[in-house]
Each structure stands twice: as structure tokens, then as C-alpha cells.
Amino acid sequence: AQSVTQPDIHITVSEGASLELRCNYSYGATPYLFWYVQSPGQGLQLLLKYFSGDTLVQGIKGFEAEFKRSQSSFNLRKPSVHWSDAAEYFCAVVNNQGGKLIFGQGTELSVKP
Amino acid sequence: EPEVTQTPSHQVTQMGQEVILRCVPISNHLYFYWYRQILGQKVEFLVSFYNNEISEKSEIFDDQFSVERPDGSNFTLKIRSTKLEDSAMYFCASSEKGKGSRETQYFGPGTRLLVL
């Protein structure tokens, strides 16, 4: 069965530090992968997506993610975190047969001044 | 930029009551979805809807749930007789295309439902 695992429930980083949020997926075929962000009281906003081609994808707000098929991973990175990046981040894979999104547990990011 | 909207933002109801959650998808989108997130848990798929019928539904989406597109703009989720365990954040999403397609789903801000 398809699944997405985000091993880190909560991460705290200092403002200006680099960030990497981990995501591992289980999917038999070529996955379509997404990262969404949820700020308090807000909906889920798409950060970036991977469908095919270049395995390093750029998103909004300075985020990027790298698809590594050999590791079944799609980790999210940002070179320098801003206080406004504090939010919950969700990795998801789409079921190509049905179109539904399968989400990971989410990683809550806190940013220290 | 077009966005998905949802009303109400919060709803408190008594167990056994019916609730209707409303969504206005992005206007040119054809596929609609409901997801829910119980506090502290994953976002879970409930149902997808296309061409005025359900495309797929999860095990959660039992006979107590129904969806409807009553007019050209609204997409609703009805829970007929709410249970305590229905308390969750409910998200509506829409995409231009859906099944088998490389389409992004755009989410609304959610409705927080509390069943007492």
C-alpha cells in the first residue's frame, strides 16, 4: 500500500540556519510528490511538486526538494530559514489511479530568533 | 489568484445533528475533494467527485456522509448524524483535472468541526 512517512514530528531551527525536512514514500510506480505548508489558521498551500524530469525542484518561498528514487525520499530544504517559515509541513504522494493525495504525518517547524 | 473558499470556518454542533460544510472550488476546476484531519493525526482522504458523481471514496466515507454540487459553484459535504469522532478539520480541494493526471490539488482554509 502507498504510504508517506515524515520521521520528524517537530523540528526547531534558528533563524538564518539551513533546514531539511525528511519525507520517505512507498509507491510502486513513478510517484507524483508534493510538499504543502499549513500556517496556523490557514489551509494547505502548495510549496512545490515533482512529476518527472529534473530531480531537484524549486518551489515558492525559497524552498527546494530533491527526489531520490534510490532512497525513496523527497526531502524539503531551505538554505536560510525565516521566522515566518514556522508552520506545519506535509509531504504527500498522489495515487495515480484514483487521484487522491496520501499525506505524511506532518512536521511542525519552530524557528528560534 | 483564484482560491478555494470554505464556510463556515468553525462549526460547533451537538451529537446526532446534521451539518453541512460548504466549499466553493476554483471556477474552472472539474475535480473536487474532501479531506479531514483529526487533531494530531494525518490529513485523510474522504471522497473525490467528478461530473456530478463520486469518483472514489474512502472507508471513512460511510452512509452518514454525502456530497453534492447543488449549483455551478458550491460543493457540499453533509454529515447526517454527527458523532463525537467526526470532530476534525475538514478541507475541500479542487483540481483542474484529476484521476491519473498530473494536476495539483488546491486546498481551502478548512472548516473546524466540533461535535459535543
PDB file of C-alpha atoms in Angstrom:
ATOM      1  CA  ALA A   1       0.000   0.000   0.000  1.00  0.00           C
ATOM      2  CA  GLN A   2       1.113   3.514  -0.660  1.00  0.00           C
ATOM      3  CA  SER A   3       2.347   5.475   2.285  1.00  0.00           C
ATOM      4  CA  VAL A   4       4.312   8.565   3.203  1.00  0.00           C
ATOM      5  CA  THR A   5       6.494   8.850   6.278  1.00  0.00           C
ATOM      6  CA  GLN A   6       7.784  12.033   7.813  1.00  0.00           C
ATOM      7  CA  PRO A   7      10.098  10.831  10.563  1.00  0.00           C
ATOM      8  CA  ASP A   8      10.358  14.148  12.388  1.00  0.00           C
ATOM      9  CA  ILE A   9       7.243  15.308  14.204  1.00  0.00           C
ATOM     10  CA  HIS A  10       8.774  18.551  15.418  1.00  0.00           C
ATOM     11  CA  ILE A  11      11.924  20.409  14.410  1.00  0.00           C
ATOM     12  CA  THR A  12      13.332  23.622  15.839  1.00  0.00           C
ATOM     13  CA  VAL A  13      15.916  25.664  13.943  1.00  0.00           C
ATOM     14  CA  SER A  14      17.447  29.077  14.476  1.00  0.00           C
ATOM     15  CA  GLU A  15      16.535  31.875  12.148  1.00  0.00           C
ATOM     16  CA  GLY A  16      19.066  32.015   9.335  1.00  0.00           C
ATOM     17  CA  ALA A  17      20.030  28.370   9.704  1.00  0.00           C
ATOM     18  CA  SER A  18      19.505  25.805   6.998  1.00  0.00           C
ATOM     19  CA  LEU A  19      16.594  23.401   7.067  1.00  0.00           C
ATOM     20  CA  GLU A  20      15.936  19.899   5.818  1.00  0.00           C
ATOM     21  CA  LEU A  21      12.627  18.127   6.377  1.00  0.00           C
ATOM     22  CA  ARG A  22      12.584  14.454   5.608  1.00  0.00           C
ATOM     23  CA  CYS A  23       9.996  12.551   3.609  1.00  0.00           C
ATOM     24  CA  ASN A  24      10.020   8.908   2.571  1.00  0.00           C
ATOM     25  CA  TYR A  25       7.394   7.318   0.385  1.00  0.00           C
ATOM     26  CA  SER A  26       6.308   3.845  -0.528  1.00  0.00           C
ATOM     27  CA  TYR A  27       4.887   3.593  -4.018  1.00  0.00           C
ATOM     28  CA  GLY A  28       5.314   1.027  -6.744  1.00  0.00           C
ATOM     29  CA  ALA A  29       5.277   3.248  -9.778  1.00  0.00           C
ATOM     30  CA  THR A  30       6.734   6.656 -10.512  1.00  0.00           C
ATOM     31  CA  PRO A  31       5.407   8.852  -7.754  1.00  0.00           C
ATOM     32  CA  TYR A  32       3.965  12.308  -8.066  1.00  0.00           C
ATOM     33  CA  LEU A  33       5.151  14.084  -4.926  1.00  0.00           C
ATOM     34  CA  PHE A  34       4.135  17.272  -3.198  1.00  0.00           C
ATOM     35  CA  TRP A  35       5.056  19.425  -0.259  1.00  0.00           C
ATOM     36  CA  TYR A  36       2.341  21.529   1.341  1.00  0.00           C
ATOM     37  CA  VAL A  37       2.638  24.033   4.171  1.00  0.00           C
ATOM     38  CA  GLN A  38      -0.035  24.891   6.710  1.00  0.00           C
ATOM     39  CA  SER A  39       0.341  28.060   8.724  1.00  0.00           C
ATOM     40  CA  PRO A  40      -1.802  28.449  11.847  1.00  0.00           C
ATOM     41  CA  GLY A  41      -5.416  29.039  10.883  1.00  0.00           C
ATOM     42  CA  GLN A  42      -4.654  28.649   7.202  1.00  0.00           C
ATOM     43  CA  GLY A  43      -5.313  25.992   4.625  1.00  0.00           C
ATOM     44  CA  LEU A  44      -2.754  23.833   2.878  1.00  0.00           C
ATOM     45  CA  GLN A  45      -0.581  25.815   0.497  1.00  0.00           C
ATOM     46  CA  LEU A  46       1.431  24.080  -2.202  1.00  0.00           C
ATOM     47  CA  LEU A  47       5.166  24.674  -1.863  1.00  0.00           C
ATOM     48  CA  LEU A  48       6.388  22.533  -4.723  1.00  0.00           C
ATOM     49  CA  LYS A  49       5.782  19.345  -6.662  1.00  0.00           C
ATOM     50  CA  TYR A  50       7.667  16.674  -8.546  1.00  0.00           C
ATOM     51  CA  PHE A  51       6.241  14.825 -11.507  1.00  0.00           C
ATOM     52  CA  SER A  52       9.221  13.925 -13.664  1.00  0.00           C
ATOM     53  CA  GLY A  53      12.432  15.321 -15.127  1.00  0.00           C
ATOM     54  CA  ASP A  54      14.920  17.241 -13.043  1.00  0.00           C
ATOM     55  CA  THR A  55      15.040  15.649  -9.624  1.00  0.00           C
ATOM     56  CA  LEU A  56      15.742  18.955  -7.904  1.00  0.00           C
ATOM     57  CA  VAL A  57      12.619  21.079  -7.907  1.00  0.00           C
ATOM     58  CA  GLN A  58      12.262  24.668  -6.858  1.00  0.00           C
ATOM     59  CA  GLY A  59       9.227  25.982  -5.057  1.00  0.00           C
ATOM     60  CA  ILE A  60       7.873  29.123  -3.527  1.00  0.00           C
ATOM     61  CA  LYS A  61       9.364  30.987  -0.586  1.00  0.00           C
ATOM     62  CA  GLY A  62      12.893  29.781  -1.380  1.00  0.00           C
ATOM     63  CA  PHE A  63      12.183  26.089  -0.785  1.00  0.00           C
ATOM     64  CA  GLU A  64      13.515  23.250  -2.865  1.00  0.00           C
ATOM     65  CA  ALA A  65      13.200  19.472  -2.744  1.00  0.00           C
ATOM     66  CA  GLU A  66      15.186  16.635  -4.205  1.00  0.00           C
ATOM     67  CA  PHE A  67      13.659  13.395  -5.433  1.00  0.00           C
ATOM     68  CA  LYS A  68      15.893  10.393  -4.835  1.00  0.00           C
ATOM     69  CA  ARG A  69      14.391   7.245  -6.231  1.00  0.00           C
ATOM     70  CA  SER A  70      17.115   5.017  -4.760  1.00  0.00           C
ATOM     71  CA  GLN A  71      16.249   6.236  -1.272  1.00  0.00           C
ATOM     72  CA  SER A  72      12.507   6.657  -1.845  1.00  0.00           C
ATOM     73  CA  SER A  73      12.885  10.149  -0.491  1.00  0.00           C
ATOM     74  CA  PHE A  74      11.710  13.631  -1.301  1.00  0.00           C
ATOM     75  CA  ASN A  75      13.325  15.879   1.291  1.00  0.00           C
ATOM     76  CA  LEU A  76      12.498  19.553   1.558  1.00  0.00           C
ATOM     77  CA  ARG A  77      15.284  22.079   2.032  1.00  0.00           C
ATOM     78  CA  LYS A  78      15.793  25.764   2.569  1.00  0.00           C
ATOM     79  CA  PRO A  79      19.233  27.370   2.896  1.00  0.00           C
ATOM     80  CA  SER A  80      18.210  30.084   5.346  1.00  0.00           C
ATOM     81  CA  VAL A  81      15.065  29.898   7.441  1.00  0.00           C
ATOM     82  CA  HIS A  82      12.970  32.959   8.256  1.00  0.00           C
ATOM     83  CA  TRP A  83      10.750  33.331  11.320  1.00  0.00           C
ATOM     84  CA  SER A  84       7.729  33.347   9.006  1.00  0.00           C
ATOM     85  CA  ASP A  85       8.544  29.787   7.931  1.00  0.00           C
ATOM     86  CA  ALA A  86       7.255  28.478  11.249  1.00  0.00           C
ATOM     87  CA  ALA A  87       4.372  26.213  10.246  1.00  0.00           C
ATOM     88  CA  GLU A  88       3.463  22.590   9.687  1.00  0.00           C
ATOM     89  CA  TYR A  89       4.808  20.912   6.580  1.00  0.00           C
ATOM     90  CA  PHE A  90       3.189  17.971   4.848  1.00  0.00           C
ATOM     91  CA  CYS A  91       4.646  15.653   2.266  1.00  0.00           C
ATOM     92  CA  ALA A  92       2.168  13.854   0.028  1.00  0.00           C
ATOM     93  CA  VAL A  93       2.046  11.421  -2.862  1.00  0.00           C
ATOM     94  CA  VAL A  94      -0.813  11.215  -5.322  1.00  0.00           C
ATOM     95  CA  ASN A  95      -2.440   7.923  -6.166  1.00  0.00           C
ATOM     96  CA  ASN A  96      -2.215   7.919  -9.941  1.00  0.00           C
ATOM     97  CA  GLN A  97      -5.099   5.511 -10.243  1.00  0.00           C
ATOM     98  CA  GLY A  98      -7.556   7.442  -8.177  1.00  0.00           C
ATOM     99  CA  GLY A  99      -6.146  10.926  -7.815  1.00  0.00           C
ATOM    100  CA  LYS A 100      -6.349  11.113  -4.036  1.00  0.00           C
ATOM    101  CA  LEU A 101      -3.467  12.510  -2.031  1.00  0.00           C
ATOM    102  CA  ILE A 102      -1.822  10.396   0.625  1.00  0.00           C
ATOM    103  CA  PHE A 103      -0.233  12.534   3.319  1.00  0.00           C
ATOM    104  CA  GLY A 104       2.529  12.059   5.808  1.00  0.00           C
ATOM    105  CA  GLN A 105       2.046  12.867   9.478  1.00  0.00           C
ATOM    106  CA  GLY A 106       3.428  16.342   9.066  1.00  0.00           C
ATOM    107  CA  THR A 107       6.456  18.049  10.579  1.00  0.00           C
ATOM    108  CA  GLU A 108       5.962  21.077  12.774  1.00  0.00           C
ATOM    109  CA  LEU A 109       8.719  23.641  12.308  1.00  0.00           C
ATOM    110  CA  SER A 110       9.568  26.136  15.022  1.00  0.00           C
ATOM    111  CA  VAL A 111      12.041  28.961  14.374  1.00  0.00           C
ATOM    112  CA  LYS A 112      14.140  30.420  17.190  1.00  0.00           C
ATOM    113  CA  PRO A 113      15.142  34.083  16.999  1.00  0.00           C
TER     114      PRO A 113
ATOM    115  CA  GLU B   1      -5.149  34.482  -7.685  1.00  0.00           C
ATOM    116  CA  PRO B   2      -8.182  32.165  -7.599  1.00  0.00           C
ATOM    117  CA  GLU B   3      -8.636  30.229  -4.399  1.00  0.00           C
ATOM    118  CA  VAL B   4     -10.855  27.635  -2.793  1.00  0.00           C
ATOM    119  CA  THR B   5     -13.114  29.038  -0.108  1.00  0.00           C
ATOM    120  CA  GLN B   6     -14.927  27.224   2.684  1.00  0.00           C
ATOM    121  CA  THR B   7     -17.706  28.140   5.067  1.00  0.00           C
ATOM    122  CA  PRO B   8     -18.101  28.206   7.946  1.00  0.00           C
ATOM    123  CA  SER B   9     -14.600  28.431   9.347  1.00  0.00           C
ATOM    124  CA  HIS B  10     -15.790  26.904  12.613  1.00  0.00           C
ATOM    125  CA  GLN B  11     -18.863  24.850  13.462  1.00  0.00           C
ATOM    126  CA  VAL B  12     -19.967  23.504  16.811  1.00  0.00           C
ATOM    127  CA  THR B  13     -22.795  21.005  16.848  1.00  0.00           C
ATOM    128  CA  GLN B  14     -24.469  18.503  19.123  1.00  0.00           C
ATOM    129  CA  MET B  15     -24.008  14.804  18.571  1.00  0.00           C
ATOM    130  CA  GLY B  16     -26.691  13.430  16.291  1.00  0.00           C
ATOM    131  CA  GLN B  17     -27.259  16.698  14.467  1.00  0.00           C
ATOM    132  CA  GLU B  18     -26.796  17.172  10.756  1.00  0.00           C
ATOM    133  CA  VAL B  19     -24.121  19.502   9.467  1.00  0.00           C
ATOM    134  CA  ILE B  20     -23.391  20.821   6.009  1.00  0.00           C
ATOM    135  CA  LEU B  21     -19.946  22.076   5.171  1.00  0.00           C
ATOM    136  CA  ARG B  22     -19.671  24.297   2.151  1.00  0.00           C
ATOM    137  CA  CYS B  23     -16.932  24.845  -0.371  1.00  0.00           C
ATOM    138  CA  VAL B  24     -16.538  26.980  -3.463  1.00  0.00           C
ATOM    139  CA  PRO B  25     -13.876  25.401  -5.681  1.00  0.00           C
ATOM    140  CA  ILE B  26     -11.813  27.306  -8.196  1.00  0.00           C
ATOM    141  CA  SER B  27     -14.126  28.163 -11.055  1.00  0.00           C
ATOM    142  CA  ASN B  28     -12.581  26.227 -13.961  1.00  0.00           C
ATOM    143  CA  HIS B  29     -11.790  23.144 -11.895  1.00  0.00           C
ATOM    144  CA  LEU B  30     -13.602  19.898 -12.566  1.00  0.00           C
ATOM    145  CA  TYR B  31     -12.472  17.601  -9.762  1.00  0.00           C
ATOM    146  CA  PHE B  32     -13.395  18.137  -6.145  1.00  0.00           C
ATOM    147  CA  TYR B  33     -12.229  16.503  -2.961  1.00  0.00           C
ATOM    148  CA  TRP B  34     -12.888  16.398   0.744  1.00  0.00           C
ATOM    149  CA  TYR B  35     -10.200  15.535   3.269  1.00  0.00           C
ATOM    150  CA  ARG B  36     -10.225  15.652   7.015  1.00  0.00           C
ATOM    151  CA  GLN B  37      -7.622  15.987   9.740  1.00  0.00           C
ATOM    152  CA  ILE B  38      -8.414  14.785  13.223  1.00  0.00           C
ATOM    153  CA  LEU B  39      -6.359  16.711  15.756  1.00  0.00           C
ATOM    154  CA  GLY B  40      -2.853  15.301  15.924  1.00  0.00           C
ATOM    155  CA  GLN B  41      -3.381  12.902  13.022  1.00  0.00           C
ATOM    156  CA  LYS B  42      -2.704  12.781   9.312  1.00  0.00           C
ATOM    157  CA  VAL B  43      -4.757  14.509   6.674  1.00  0.00           C
ATOM    158  CA  GLU B  44      -7.016  11.750   5.329  1.00  0.00           C
ATOM    159  CA  PHE B  45      -8.847  11.464   2.037  1.00  0.00           C
ATOM    160  CA  LEU B  46     -12.627  11.197   2.266  1.00  0.00           C
ATOM    161  CA  VAL B  47     -14.070  11.463  -1.216  1.00  0.00           C
ATOM    162  CA  SER B  48     -13.494  12.704  -4.736  1.00  0.00           C
ATOM    163  CA  PHE B  49     -16.193  13.965  -7.060  1.00  0.00           C
ATOM    164  CA  TYR B  50     -16.336  14.492 -10.792  1.00  0.00           C
ATOM    165  CA  ASN B  51     -19.105  15.027 -13.303  1.00  0.00           C
ATOM    166  CA  ASN B  52     -21.744  15.029 -10.582  1.00  0.00           C
ATOM    167  CA  GLU B  53     -20.831  11.705  -9.121  1.00  0.00           C
ATOM    168  CA  ILE B  54     -18.435  10.219  -6.627  1.00  0.00           C
ATOM    169  CA  SER B  55     -15.201   9.022  -8.235  1.00  0.00           C
ATOM    170  CA  GLU B  56     -13.682   7.420  -5.194  1.00  0.00           C
ATOM    171  CA  LYS B  57     -14.410   7.250  -1.500  1.00  0.00           C
ATOM    172  CA  SER B  58     -12.515   6.026   1.500  1.00  0.00           C
ATOM    173  CA  GLU B  59     -13.650   3.618   4.201  1.00  0.00           C
ATOM    174  CA  ILE B  60     -14.334   6.639   6.398  1.00  0.00           C
ATOM    175  CA  PHE B  61     -16.959   7.903   3.957  1.00  0.00           C
ATOM    176  CA  ASP B  62     -19.871   5.758   5.121  1.00  0.00           C
ATOM    177  CA  ASP B  63     -23.619   6.238   4.731  1.00  0.00           C
ATOM    178  CA  GLN B  64     -23.568   9.137   7.179  1.00  0.00           C
ATOM    179  CA  PHE B  65     -21.673  11.216   4.653  1.00  0.00           C
ATOM    180  CA  SER B  66     -22.842  12.608   1.354  1.00  0.00           C
ATOM    181  CA  VAL B  67     -21.559  15.143  -1.146  1.00  0.00           C
ATOM    182  CA  GLU B  68     -23.366  17.315  -3.582  1.00  0.00           C
ATOM    183  CA  ARG B  69     -22.774  20.006  -6.134  1.00  0.00           C
ATOM    184  CA  PRO B  70     -26.100  21.788  -5.835  1.00  0.00           C
ATOM    185  CA  ASP B  71     -25.271  24.501  -8.323  1.00  0.00           C
ATOM    186  CA  GLY B  72     -22.452  25.604 -10.580  1.00  0.00           C
ATOM    187  CA  SER B  73     -20.266  26.896  -7.819  1.00  0.00           C
ATOM    188  CA  ASN B  74     -20.821  25.146  -4.482  1.00  0.00           C
ATOM    189  CA  PHE B  75     -19.627  21.734  -3.348  1.00  0.00           C
ATOM    190  CA  THR B  76     -21.007  20.472  -0.056  1.00  0.00           C
ATOM    191  CA  LEU B  77     -20.256  17.755   2.457  1.00  0.00           C
ATOM    192  CA  LYS B  78     -23.160  16.639   4.621  1.00  0.00           C
ATOM    193  CA  ILE B  79     -22.849  14.590   7.753  1.00  0.00           C
ATOM    194  CA  ARG B  80     -26.320  13.300   8.593  1.00  0.00           C
ATOM    195  CA  SER B  81     -25.944  12.370  12.235  1.00  0.00           C
ATOM    196  CA  THR B  82     -22.720  13.603  13.697  1.00  0.00           C
ATOM    197  CA  LYS B  83     -20.655  11.552  16.113  1.00  0.00           C
ATOM    198  CA  LEU B  84     -18.032  12.712  18.560  1.00  0.00           C
ATOM    199  CA  GLU B  85     -15.345  11.166  16.360  1.00  0.00           C
ATOM    200  CA  ASP B  86     -16.377  13.383  13.453  1.00  0.00           C
ATOM    201  CA  SER B  87     -14.702  16.299  15.218  1.00  0.00           C
ATOM    202  CA  ALA B  88     -11.915  17.340  12.860  1.00  0.00           C
ATOM    203  CA  MET B  89     -10.722  19.941  10.403  1.00  0.00           C
ATOM    204  CA  TYR B  90     -12.366  19.348   7.039  1.00  0.00           C
ATOM    205  CA  PHE B  91     -10.566  20.516   3.923  1.00  0.00           C
ATOM    206  CA  CYS B  92     -12.044  20.952   0.487  1.00  0.00           C
ATOM    207  CA  ALA B  93      -9.757  20.797  -2.546  1.00  0.00           C
ATOM    208  CA  SER B  94     -10.151  21.120  -6.270  1.00  0.00           C
ATOM    209  CA  SER B  95      -8.079  20.415  -9.329  1.00  0.00           C
ATOM    210  CA  GLU B  96      -8.458  21.217 -12.974  1.00  0.00           C
ATOM    211  CA  LYS B  97      -8.083  17.582 -13.858  1.00  0.00           C
ATOM    212  CA  GLY B  98      -7.853  14.607 -11.536  1.00  0.00           C
ATOM    213  CA  LYS B  99      -7.594  10.899 -11.824  1.00  0.00           C
ATOM    214  CA  GLY B 100      -4.391   9.768 -13.442  1.00  0.00           C
ATOM    215  CA  SER B 101      -3.412  13.288 -14.252  1.00  0.00           C
ATOM    216  CA  ARG B 102      -0.538  15.444 -13.128  1.00  0.00           C
ATOM    217  CA  GLU B 103      -2.697  18.017 -11.519  1.00  0.00           C
ATOM    218  CA  THR B 104      -2.228  19.939  -8.359  1.00  0.00           C
ATOM    219  CA  GLN B 105      -4.997  19.990  -5.808  1.00  0.00           C
ATOM    220  CA  TYR B 106      -5.656  23.406  -4.306  1.00  0.00           C
ATOM    221  CA  PHE B 107      -6.951  23.453  -0.777  1.00  0.00           C
ATOM    222  CA  GLY B 108      -9.328  25.694   1.070  1.00  0.00           C
ATOM    223  CA  PRO B 109      -8.654  27.038   4.574  1.00  0.00           C
ATOM    224  CA  GLY B 110     -10.724  24.327   6.215  1.00  0.00           C
ATOM    225  CA  THR B 111     -13.757  24.093   8.485  1.00  0.00           C
ATOM    226  CA  ARG B 112     -13.092  23.107  12.056  1.00  0.00           C
ATOM    227  CA  LEU B 113     -15.981  20.934  13.231  1.00  0.00           C
ATOM    228  CA  LEU B 114     -16.508  20.245  16.900  1.00  0.00           C
ATOM    229  CA  VAL B 115     -19.138  17.712  17.912  1.00  0.00           C
ATOM    230  CA  LEU B 116     -20.251  17.866  21.539  1.00  0.00           C
TER     231      LEU B 116
END
